[in-house]
Every structure is written in C-alpha cells, then in structure tokens.
Short mmCIF file of C-alpha atoms in Angstrom, two decimals:
data_model
loop_
_atom_site.label_atom_id
_atom_site.label_comp_id
_atom_site.label_asym_id
_atom_site.label_seq_id
_atom_site.Cartn_x
_atom_site.Cartn_y
_atom_site.Cartn_z
CA UNK A 1 127.76 161.34 65.92
CA UNK A 2 127.19 164.81 67.12
CA UNK A 3 125.27 167.60 65.12
CA UNK A 4 126.40 171.19 64.56
CA UNK A 5 124.28 174.23 64.99
CA UNK A 6 122.92 175.81 61.96
CA UNK A 7 119.25 175.04 61.43
CA UNK A 8 118.83 173.87 57.89
CA UNK A 9 115.05 173.57 57.70
CA UNK A 10 113.87 174.86 54.23
CA UNK A 11 112.15 178.47 54.83
CA UNK A 12 108.72 178.00 52.35
CA UNK A 13 110.33 180.00 49.25
CA UNK A 14 113.33 177.49 49.80
CA UNK A 15 110.71 174.26 49.52
CA UNK A 16 108.92 175.62 46.93
CA UNK A 17 112.61 176.59 44.94
CA UNK A 18 113.32 172.73 45.28
CA UNK A 19 109.75 171.35 44.04
CA UNK A 20 110.38 173.47 40.86
CA UNK A 21 113.65 172.03 40.57
CA UNK A 22 113.28 168.88 40.83
CA UNK A 23 110.27 169.17 38.51
CA UNK A 24 111.68 171.03 36.22
CA UNK A 25 113.40 167.92 34.18
CA UNK A 26 110.66 165.47 34.51
CA UNK A 27 108.67 168.08 32.63
CA UNK A 28 111.48 168.19 30.00
CA UNK A 29 111.57 164.77 30.35
CA UNK A 30 108.04 164.14 29.51
CA UNK A 31 107.27 166.85 27.34
CA UNK A 32 109.74 165.29 24.79
CA UNK A 33 107.83 162.04 25.49
CA UNK A 34 104.91 163.48 24.48
CA UNK A 35 105.73 165.35 21.96
CA UNK A 36 107.67 162.69 19.71
CA UNK A 37 104.54 160.70 19.89
CA UNK A 38 102.57 163.45 18.64
CA UNK A 39 104.48 163.96 15.74
CA UNK A 40 106.01 160.06 14.77
CA UNK A 41 104.29 160.25 11.88
CA UNK A 42 105.90 163.64 10.40
CA UNK A 43 109.64 162.00 11.57
CA UNK A 44 109.10 159.27 9.80
CA UNK A 45 108.14 161.27 6.67
CA UNK A 46 111.44 163.02 7.37
CA UNK A 47 114.13 160.58 8.59
CA UNK A 48 113.32 157.13 6.39
CA UNK A 49 112.26 156.70 2.67
CA UNK A 50 108.73 157.69 1.05
CA UNK A 51 108.89 154.21 -0.11
CA UNK A 52 106.59 152.21 2.43
CA UNK A 53 104.91 154.85 4.73
CA UNK A 54 103.85 152.14 7.54
CA UNK A 55 107.72 150.68 7.37
CA UNK A 56 108.81 154.49 7.94
CA UNK A 57 106.38 154.85 11.05
CA UNK A 58 107.23 151.54 12.64
CA UNK A 59 110.72 152.80 12.47
CA UNK A 60 109.76 155.68 13.97
CA UNK A 61 108.12 153.70 16.84
CA UNK A 62 111.22 151.26 16.72
CA UNK A 63 113.67 154.15 17.69
CA UNK A 64 111.07 155.33 19.98
CA UNK A 65 111.61 151.92 21.73
CA UNK A 66 115.49 151.51 21.62
CA UNK A 67 115.44 154.41 23.75
CA UNK A 68 114.60 152.42 26.86
CA UNK A 69 117.85 150.58 26.30
CA UNK A 70 119.96 153.37 27.12
CA UNK A 71 117.53 154.27 30.34
CA UNK A 72 119.17 151.84 32.74
CA UNK A 73 122.92 152.45 32.40
CA UNK A 74 121.98 156.35 32.52
CA UNK A 75 120.16 155.34 35.94
CA UNK A 76 123.50 153.46 37.40
CA UNK A 77 126.01 156.70 35.44
CA UNK A 78 123.80 159.23 37.28
CA UNK A 79 123.62 157.29 40.76
CA UNK A 80 127.07 156.57 40.88
CA UNK A 81 127.24 160.51 40.44
CA UNK A 82 124.56 161.18 42.82
CA UNK A 83 125.40 158.77 45.48
CA UNK A 84 129.45 160.03 45.49
CA UNK A 85 129.20 163.30 44.76
CA UNK A 86 125.74 164.25 45.29
CA UNK A 87 122.19 165.04 44.23
CA UNK A 88 122.95 168.19 42.75
CA UNK A 89 125.70 167.19 40.28
CA UNK A 90 123.46 164.54 39.09
CA UNK A 91 120.54 166.93 38.41
CA UNK A 92 122.47 169.23 36.21
CA UNK A 93 123.79 166.20 34.00
CA UNK A 94 120.60 164.90 33.44
CA UNK A 95 118.80 167.95 32.18
CA UNK A 96 121.76 169.25 30.63
CA UNK A 97 121.95 166.12 28.47
CA UNK A 98 118.19 165.74 28.17
CA UNK A 99 117.91 169.44 26.72
CA UNK A 100 120.89 169.04 24.11
CA UNK A 101 119.25 165.27 22.86
CA UNK A 102 116.10 166.49 22.68
CA UNK A 103 116.46 170.16 21.01
CA UNK A 104 119.02 168.52 18.81
CA UNK A 105 116.37 166.58 17.24
CA UNK A 106 115.23 169.62 16.05
CA UNK A 107 117.77 171.01 13.83
CA UNK A 108 118.68 167.38 12.16
CA UNK A 109 118.74 166.96 8.56
CA UNK A 110 116.03 165.16 6.55
CA UNK A 111 116.39 161.52 5.01
CA UNK A 112 116.43 163.76 1.67
CA UNK A 113 119.06 165.68 2.58
CA UNK A 114 121.36 163.32 3.66
CA UNK A 115 120.03 159.99 3.07
CA UNK A 116 120.83 156.92 5.84
CA UNK A 117 122.64 159.26 7.89
CA UNK A 118 119.85 161.08 9.35
CA UNK A 119 117.67 158.23 10.72
CA UNK A 120 121.35 157.34 12.48
CA UNK A 121 121.72 160.73 13.89
CA UNK A 122 117.92 160.45 14.58
CA UNK A 123 118.51 157.39 16.73
CA UNK A 124 121.91 158.85 18.56
CA UNK A 125 119.97 161.60 19.73
CA UNK A 126 117.24 159.50 21.09
CA UNK A 127 119.80 157.18 22.80
CA UNK A 128 121.46 160.31 24.21
CA UNK A 129 117.73 161.06 25.77
CA UNK A 130 117.07 158.05 27.27
CA UNK A 131 120.82 157.78 28.80
CA UNK A 132 119.83 161.09 30.45
CA UNK A 133 116.07 160.42 31.49
CA UNK A 134 117.13 157.48 33.00
CA UNK A 135 119.10 159.07 35.94
CA UNK A 136 116.48 162.12 36.17
CA UNK A 137 113.76 160.39 37.80
CA UNK A 138 115.65 158.59 40.27
CA UNK A 139 117.39 161.62 40.94
CA UNK A 140 114.56 164.13 41.43
CA UNK A 141 112.32 162.08 43.64
CA UNK A 142 115.52 161.68 46.10
CA UNK A 143 116.68 165.28 45.98
CA UNK A 144 113.11 166.53 46.82
CA UNK A 145 112.60 163.57 49.37
CA UNK A 146 115.31 164.39 51.63
CA UNK A 147 114.68 168.34 51.25
CA UNK A 148 111.13 167.34 52.31
CA UNK A 149 109.90 167.05 56.31
CA UNK A 150 108.98 163.33 56.87
CA UNK A 151 105.52 164.54 57.67
CA UNK A 152 104.98 165.74 53.80
CA UNK A 153 107.18 163.63 51.96
CA UNK A 154 104.37 161.79 49.94
CA UNK A 155 102.66 165.77 49.57
CA UNK A 156 105.49 167.09 48.31
CA UNK A 157 106.67 164.10 45.85
CA UNK A 158 102.85 164.34 44.71
CA UNK A 159 103.65 167.69 42.74
CA UNK A 160 106.63 165.80 41.21
CA UNK A 161 104.44 163.14 40.01
CA UNK A 162 101.91 165.57 38.58
CA UNK A 163 105.13 167.35 36.81
CA UNK A 164 104.97 164.51 34.97
CA UNK A 165 101.88 164.79 33.14
CA UNK A 166 101.75 168.56 32.90
CA UNK A 167 104.60 167.88 30.43
CA UNK A 168 102.47 165.26 28.54
CA UNK A 169 100.07 167.92 28.55
CA UNK A 170 102.30 170.84 27.23
CA UNK A 171 103.63 168.41 24.30
CA UNK A 172 100.19 167.80 23.32
CA UNK A 173 98.96 171.44 24.06
CA UNK A 174 101.78 173.05 22.04
CA UNK A 175 101.52 170.84 19.52
CA UNK A 176 97.66 171.31 18.91
CA UNK A 177 97.84 174.89 18.98
CA UNK A 178 101.35 175.37 16.68
CA UNK A 179 98.98 173.19 14.37
CA UNK A 180 96.10 175.18 14.31
CA UNK A 181 98.25 178.64 14.09
CA UNK A 182 100.42 177.78 11.24
CA UNK A 183 98.19 175.28 9.41
CA UNK A 184 99.06 171.68 8.86
CA UNK A 185 100.73 171.82 5.67
CA UNK A 186 103.80 174.36 7.19
CA UNK A 187 103.39 171.89 10.51
CA UNK A 188 104.46 168.93 8.37
CA UNK A 189 107.06 170.79 6.64
CA UNK A 190 108.69 172.93 9.52
CA UNK A 191 106.33 173.62 12.70
CA UNK A 192 107.23 170.58 14.17
CA UNK A 193 110.87 171.24 14.68
CA UNK A 194 109.81 174.21 16.57
CA UNK A 195 108.45 171.54 19.62
CA UNK A 196 111.92 169.96 20.02
CA UNK A 197 113.62 173.37 19.53
CA UNK A 198 111.29 174.74 22.37
CA UNK A 199 112.88 172.15 24.81
CA UNK A 200 115.84 174.74 24.74
CA UNK A 201 114.91 177.25 26.82
CA UNK A 202 112.70 175.07 28.67
CA UNK A 203 115.83 173.30 30.04
CA UNK A 204 117.98 176.17 30.20
CA UNK A 205 115.45 177.63 32.75
CA UNK A 206 115.66 173.91 34.25
CA UNK A 207 119.45 174.40 34.74
CA UNK A 208 119.73 177.86 36.10
CA UNK A 209 116.80 177.07 38.88
CA UNK A 210 118.78 173.89 39.76
CA UNK A 211 122.23 175.84 39.75
CA UNK A 212 120.65 177.68 42.15
CA UNK A 213 119.35 175.21 44.94
CA UNK A 214 121.08 173.83 47.99
CA UNK A 215 122.20 170.33 48.00
CA UNK A 216 119.78 167.84 50.24
CA UNK A 217 120.51 167.96 54.31
CA UNK A 218 120.64 163.95 54.22
CA UNK A 219 123.74 164.16 51.71
CA UNK A 220 125.37 166.97 53.37
CA UNK A 221 125.27 165.13 56.54
CA UNK A 222 126.92 161.53 55.09
CA UNK A 223 129.79 163.85 53.61
CA UNK A 224 130.13 165.55 57.16
CA UNK A 225 130.40 162.17 58.92
CA UNK A 226 133.19 160.95 56.41
CA UNK A 227 130.71 157.65 55.52
CA UNK A 228 131.39 158.81 51.96
CA UNK A 229 135.53 159.56 52.50
CA UNK A 230 135.65 156.22 53.38
CA UNK A 231 136.87 153.13 51.12
CA UNK A 232 133.65 151.55 50.64
CA UNK A 233 131.97 149.70 47.72
CA UNK A 234 130.94 152.00 44.80
CA UNK A 235 127.11 152.73 44.96
CA UNK A 236 126.71 150.07 42.15
CA UNK A 237 128.22 147.53 43.68
CA UNK A 238 126.59 147.75 46.62
CA UNK A 239 123.12 147.99 45.06
CA UNK A 240 123.56 144.56 43.53
CA UNK A 241 125.33 143.01 46.43
CA UNK A 242 123.53 144.07 49.30
CA UNK A 243 120.27 145.30 47.92
CA UNK A 244 119.16 142.64 45.05
CA UNK A 245 116.18 141.01 47.16
CA UNK A 246 115.20 144.80 47.80
CA UNK A 247 115.07 145.89 44.18
CA UNK A 248 113.57 142.35 43.08
CA UNK A 249 110.53 143.60 45.32
CA UNK A 250 110.70 146.85 44.09
CA UNK A 251 110.37 145.98 40.52
CA UNK A 252 107.23 143.70 40.40
CA UNK A 253 105.39 145.80 43.72
CA UNK A 254 105.61 148.24 41.34
CA UNK A 255 105.36 147.10 37.91
CA UNK A 256 101.91 148.13 37.49
CA UNK A 257 102.44 151.74 37.66
CA UNK A 258 105.25 152.11 34.72
CA UNK A 259 102.00 149.86 32.37
CA UNK A 260 99.73 152.53 34.01
CA UNK A 261 101.19 155.31 32.93
CA UNK A 262 102.11 153.90 29.37
CA UNK A 263 98.14 152.33 28.78
CA UNK A 264 97.38 156.39 29.30
CA UNK A 265 100.05 157.98 27.39
CA UNK A 266 99.87 155.49 24.37
CA UNK A 267 97.50 152.89 24.30
CA UNK A 268 94.65 154.24 25.34
CA UNK A 269 94.37 156.95 22.74
CA UNK A 270 95.12 153.76 20.00
CA UNK A 271 92.41 152.00 21.74
CA UNK A 272 89.91 154.42 21.22
CA UNK A 273 90.65 155.27 17.65
CA UNK A 274 91.12 151.92 16.36
CA UNK A 275 88.27 149.61 18.61
CA UNK A 276 85.99 152.56 19.55
CA UNK A 277 85.92 154.06 16.17
CA UNK A 278 86.08 157.43 17.87
CA UNK A 279 87.63 160.47 15.96
CA UNK A 280 90.96 161.03 16.85
CA UNK A 281 90.70 164.71 17.94
CA UNK A 282 88.20 163.33 20.31
CA UNK A 283 89.97 160.60 21.52
CA UNK A 284 92.91 162.85 21.69
CA UNK A 285 90.83 165.37 24.43
CA UNK A 286 89.19 162.35 26.49
CA UNK A 287 92.82 161.05 26.65
CA UNK A 288 94.05 164.97 28.24
CA UNK A 289 90.82 164.52 30.46
CA UNK A 290 92.44 161.40 31.79
CA UNK A 291 95.64 163.17 32.72
CA UNK A 292 93.98 165.94 34.46
CA UNK A 293 91.94 163.28 35.96
CA UNK A 294 95.52 161.79 37.06
CA UNK A 295 97.03 165.18 38.17
CA UNK A 296 94.33 165.40 40.66
CA UNK A 297 93.94 162.37 42.01
CA UNK A 298 97.94 162.08 42.55
CA UNK A 299 97.81 165.33 44.44
CA UNK A 300 95.11 163.99 46.82
CA UNK A 301 96.88 161.01 46.94
CA UNK A 302 99.80 162.52 48.55
CA UNK A 303 97.83 163.67 51.53
CA UNK A 304 96.82 160.32 52.04
CA UNK A 305 99.59 158.74 51.68
CA UNK A 306 101.44 161.38 54.40
CA UNK A 307 98.56 159.56 56.53
CA UNK A 308 97.82 155.70 56.01
CA UNK A 309 101.62 155.00 54.65
CA UNK A 310 102.61 153.99 51.71
CA UNK A 311 102.45 150.31 51.79
CA UNK A 312 98.61 150.48 52.41
CA UNK A 313 97.96 153.12 49.76
CA UNK A 314 100.35 151.08 47.09
CA UNK A 315 98.68 147.57 47.80
CA UNK A 316 95.18 149.33 47.55
CA UNK A 317 96.38 151.08 44.21
CA UNK A 318 97.13 147.44 43.17
CA UNK A 319 93.94 145.67 43.93
CA UNK A 320 91.98 148.70 42.69
CA UNK A 321 93.51 148.25 39.07
CA UNK A 322 93.11 144.07 39.62
CA UNK A 323 89.62 144.72 39.85
CA UNK A 324 88.61 147.69 37.54
CA UNK A 325 91.09 146.52 34.74
CA UNK A 326 88.40 144.79 32.44
CA UNK A 327 85.55 147.10 33.38
CA UNK A 328 87.11 150.29 32.04
CA UNK A 329 87.53 149.02 28.65
CA UNK A 330 84.27 147.42 28.44
CA UNK A 331 82.74 151.03 29.63
CA UNK A 332 85.19 152.74 27.13
CA UNK A 333 83.81 150.57 24.47
CA UNK A 334 80.39 151.76 24.87
CA UNK A 335 81.00 155.39 22.99
CA UNK A 336 82.09 158.83 23.23
CA UNK A 337 80.44 159.43 27.01
CA UNK A 338 81.66 156.12 28.27
CA UNK A 339 84.91 156.79 27.42
CA UNK A 340 85.28 160.34 29.51
CA UNK A 341 83.99 158.02 32.49
CA UNK A 342 86.16 155.59 31.73
CA UNK A 343 89.65 157.90 31.36
CA UNK A 344 88.64 159.38 34.74
CA UNK A 345 88.49 155.86 36.22
CA UNK A 346 91.34 154.80 34.56
CA UNK A 347 93.32 158.67 35.88
CA UNK A 348 91.82 158.07 38.92
CA UNK A 349 93.51 154.79 39.32
CA UNK A 350 97.09 155.83 37.87
CA UNK A 351 97.18 158.72 40.11
CA UNK A 352 96.74 156.89 43.40
CA UNK A 353 99.21 154.40 42.35
CA UNK A 354 102.11 157.44 41.01
CA UNK A 355 102.76 158.78 44.51
CA UNK A 356 103.30 155.32 46.57
CA UNK A 357 105.11 154.28 43.82
CA UNK A 358 107.39 157.29 43.60
CA UNK A 359 108.02 157.60 47.09
CA UNK A 360 109.27 153.69 46.81
CA UNK A 361 111.87 154.78 44.26
CA UNK A 362 113.69 156.62 47.32
CA UNK A 363 112.32 155.24 50.38
CA UNK A 364 112.83 151.43 50.07
CA UNK A 365 116.91 152.15 49.23
CA UNK A 366 119.79 153.84 51.95
CA UNK A 367 120.91 157.24 51.29
CA UNK A 368 124.37 155.67 50.23
CA UNK A 369 122.78 153.52 47.18
CA UNK A 370 119.83 155.31 46.84
CA UNK A 371 119.80 157.10 43.74
CA UNK A 372 121.70 154.55 41.88
CA UNK A 373 119.63 150.71 43.33
CA UNK A 374 116.39 153.58 43.01
CA UNK A 375 117.09 154.64 39.64
CA UNK A 376 118.37 151.12 38.24
CA UNK A 377 115.15 149.51 39.56
CA UNK A 378 112.85 151.92 38.09
CA UNK A 379 114.04 151.66 34.86
CA UNK A 380 114.26 147.99 35.00
CA UNK A 381 110.77 148.03 35.69
CA UNK A 382 109.83 150.88 32.86
CA UNK A 383 111.08 148.30 30.34
CA UNK A 384 109.59 145.01 31.61
CA UNK A 385 106.13 146.68 31.95
CA UNK A 386 105.72 149.87 30.67
CA UNK A 387 107.48 149.81 27.47
CA UNK A 388 105.97 146.32 26.15
CA UNK A 389 101.99 147.83 27.52
CA UNK A 390 101.08 149.55 24.51
CA UNK A 391 102.64 146.59 22.26
CA UNK A 392 100.70 144.25 23.87
CA UNK A 393 97.90 146.01 23.68
CA UNK A 394 97.64 145.98 20.02
CA UNK A 395 98.34 142.49 20.01
CA UNK A 396 96.03 141.45 22.54
CA UNK A 397 92.97 143.13 21.11
CA UNK A 398 93.85 142.60 17.55
CA UNK A 399 94.46 138.45 17.92
CA UNK A 400 91.66 137.74 20.51
CA UNK A 401 89.09 140.42 18.90
CA UNK A 402 88.07 141.25 22.65
CA UNK A 403 87.64 145.19 23.97
CA UNK A 404 88.36 143.80 27.27
CA UNK A 405 92.06 141.78 26.17
CA UNK A 406 94.00 144.47 27.33
CA UNK A 407 92.12 144.97 30.22
CA UNK A 408 92.64 141.17 31.50
CA UNK A 409 96.28 142.02 31.10
CA UNK A 410 96.25 144.98 32.70
CA UNK A 411 94.63 143.17 35.58
CA UNK A 412 96.68 140.19 35.80
CA UNK A 413 99.82 142.70 35.98
CA UNK A 414 97.93 144.58 38.98
CA UNK A 415 97.77 141.13 40.67
CA UNK A 416 101.46 140.35 40.58
CA UNK A 417 101.91 143.67 41.93
CA UNK A 418 99.90 143.27 44.80
CA UNK A 419 101.10 140.03 45.67
CA UNK A 420 104.73 141.19 45.66
CA UNK A 421 103.68 144.21 47.56
CA UNK A 422 101.85 141.30 49.96
CA UNK A 423 104.73 139.04 50.16
CA UNK A 424 107.54 141.61 50.28
CA UNK A 425 105.53 143.97 52.98
CA UNK A 426 108.64 143.45 55.33
CA UNK A 427 110.42 144.87 53.35
CA UNK A 428 108.32 148.27 52.65
CA UNK A 429 106.77 148.30 55.76
CA UNK A 430 110.06 148.65 57.95
CA UNK A 431 110.81 152.15 56.10
CA UNK A 432 106.87 152.82 55.57
CA UNK A 433 106.22 156.66 56.83
CA UNK A 434 109.83 157.56 58.47
CA UNK A 435 113.85 157.03 56.72
CA UNK A 436 114.50 154.11 58.45
CA UNK A 437 117.30 153.78 56.07
CA UNK A 438 118.87 156.82 57.08
CA UNK A 439 122.47 156.56 59.13
CA UNK A 440 122.52 159.86 60.13
CA UNK A 441 120.29 160.86 63.55
CA UNK A 442 117.64 162.79 62.91
CA UNK A 443 118.49 165.84 64.90
CA UNK A 444 121.61 165.66 62.61
CA UNK A 445 119.43 166.22 59.88
CA UNK A 446 117.81 169.24 60.46
CA UNK A 447 121.28 171.17 62.21
CA UNK A 448 124.01 170.36 59.70
CA UNK A 449 126.29 173.55 58.56
CA UNK A 450 125.63 173.94 54.98
#
C-alpha cells in the first residue's frame, strides 16, 4: 500500500479545533444530564398530575432512566454512519439530535395545558436525546483518537473526559445562578425552561465548529485504500460476528467507570443529604468539589497513561476503588469536613479511571468497526453498571442501614472490573500504547492527501 505526498500532521491550531469540536457535543450531553437532575422536582410539578408529588417525582426519574433504552440503538446507528461514511457526519448528527431534543423540553406545554400529552412529549424528547447521546461519546473519542499523535493520545483524550464534568458543572452552576437572580418562584414557573433552551445556542456553536474540522487521517486513509468501498460486512454485523469476545472484555473491564461516574453525579449528593444529614446546598458544593477533583485527576492521568499505558492505569484504578470503596463512605459519614475529603478521594479515583476507560472505547477495536463496537459496548456498560448505581445505592443503604453498604457494592464491581482487566489483558495489552488494529501503515496515516 503506497502513501501519498501531502503532509497531514495537524497544526497546533487545527489540533485545538479538533479537541473543541469533539468536546462540544460531550459538554452538551452532560449539561443536559445535569440540568435534568437539578430541575427534576420542577419537571415533576409541570408534567405530571399534582395529586401525589412523590409519584410525580418518581415518574420524572423513570423517564430519565428510560433515556438509556435508546442509547445502544443510537450507538449502533451512529457507529454505522461513522464507520461507513466518516467520523464527521456522525458527529454532526449526534450534536444536532441532542440539541433539538434538549431545547425542545424547554418549550413543551405543561400537564395543566395539554394533559397526558405533556409527559408523552417529554418522554419522546428524552428518548430522542438518548438516541443522539448513544453515539456521541464513541464518535467523539474516535474522532479525537484518530486526530492525535500516538504519544499524546491519552493526554488529548483527557481533555474530552474533562468536558464531561465541565458540562455537569455548567448545568449546576447555571441553575444556581439563574435561581439566585430571578428567585425560586420565578425559577419554578418559567426559569427552569431557560436552562434547556440555552442548549440551542450551545449546540449551534458546536455544530458550526464541527462543520469546519477535517475528517480523521485514518478514516481518509482507509477510504483511499478502497477498504471501505469493497463488498464487506456492515460495521454492525462485523462487530458482533468478529469482535464479540473483545466487546465482553470491554464491558466488564470498564464497568467500574460508569458506576463511579453516576456515583459522583447522582448518588453521592443523595447520600450526603439523606444519610449524613448535610444541608442540600452544602451537599451540592461538596459534589462540585468532587467534580473538580475528577477533572484535575483526569488531566494528570492523561500524561501518565501516555507513559505507562492503558492496561496498567486501568488495572491500578480499579484496584484503588476496590480498596477505597468502603473507606470513602465511612469517611463521608463523619460530617461536612470529612465529606469534602471523601469527595476528593472519590473524584481522584474517577479521574484515574476516566482516561484509560475512554481510551479503550477506540483503542480496543479496529478502525472499520471502531465507533460501532465501541459505542454499543460503552452504552451497554452504562446501562448495566451506571444507570443502576443510584437506585441500588438508595436500596442498599435503606435496607441495611449501613453507611458503607454502597461502598461494598462499589468495591465489588471494582473487583469484577479488575478481574476482567487481568483475565482479558492479552486483548488490552496488544493495543496498549499503539494502534495495533490499524490496517494502514503508519506512514500513510501522516502522509495521505486530503
């Protein structure tokens, strides 16, 4: 296979544009995730009958959980587009779908206006949002992964991971700021809608940026080599036919990451308020500190992964959570100051896991099925371990009465992941530090004409 002559090494400006383009949709996804959680009680009042507020709130969270149903389908659909037509079209689709679905929630009529049609429309928007979000993470990671120099891939991916929790911080921050400016009454009446409508300009900016970035060198090289033009199995069929074992290893190996993510974004605040009896405003502040700790840890871990590899970092992170899962919640039960320390420890653990887990989404699969297999596997992992985490946390703590019950569950899943990482080490280590799956010679990846 011959290479062409045009140099395609990205300039620093193009590299920054690629990072911003990849992070834009991820930021938008987690901004929506955060805002929905913050205003869940207000949504319950607006979209469900007012007879039983507990049932209304429960219904709001059920709709939130149902969003996860469409995520694997979104991963397969977007993956097929990304692996067949390119990473850029997939990224354009996901951010457009998420933007429309999120902003639409802000203009939906209430239950008082249109009755039962209101929660049906809300559910439709959330399912559509899940469809877009299902393909966003895998597409964005693969896009950035293929645009990065091999020796800087983990560091570059760490910026994308950080955008996740910047989205969470933005959602909580905007909600708090708007509520403080207009007051709680106005916020409950109409202010909450502004938080969703803001997703429209955020998404439009993201779409503009994504429209003006280049396709990845690796996908272009594959296309120029006519590998994508030949008669071959679809990415979806090929993923399940040829990469089932790797997908299973992936799902179990990174299972602890979505669990610790939802622990930080959802359960930890609930634990502090209900079990430790910390005031909600203080609990939110501690959660924000936890998010900041995760972002800083992720940025540092990116540099470490580039030095020692994905396998050792992922295994170390899983074992660290296995050891610290119970102590974190024992420490948090000691009061406000102790909870801050526990939150920082939890955030650091999450940051250590975040980068190698994200890297695995792309690095464990060949480029012809990278987004399809990676997105689908990641979304199944989120459903199995992430979506169930807060619910199990409330149930375990409530049933047992032990402050460390959830910590035991966290440590158990961490041990499962550590076992899968160790037993599946041959599949992980063979691609550790290099893109061993690439069928394109290295010189073609940097010398292919656009």
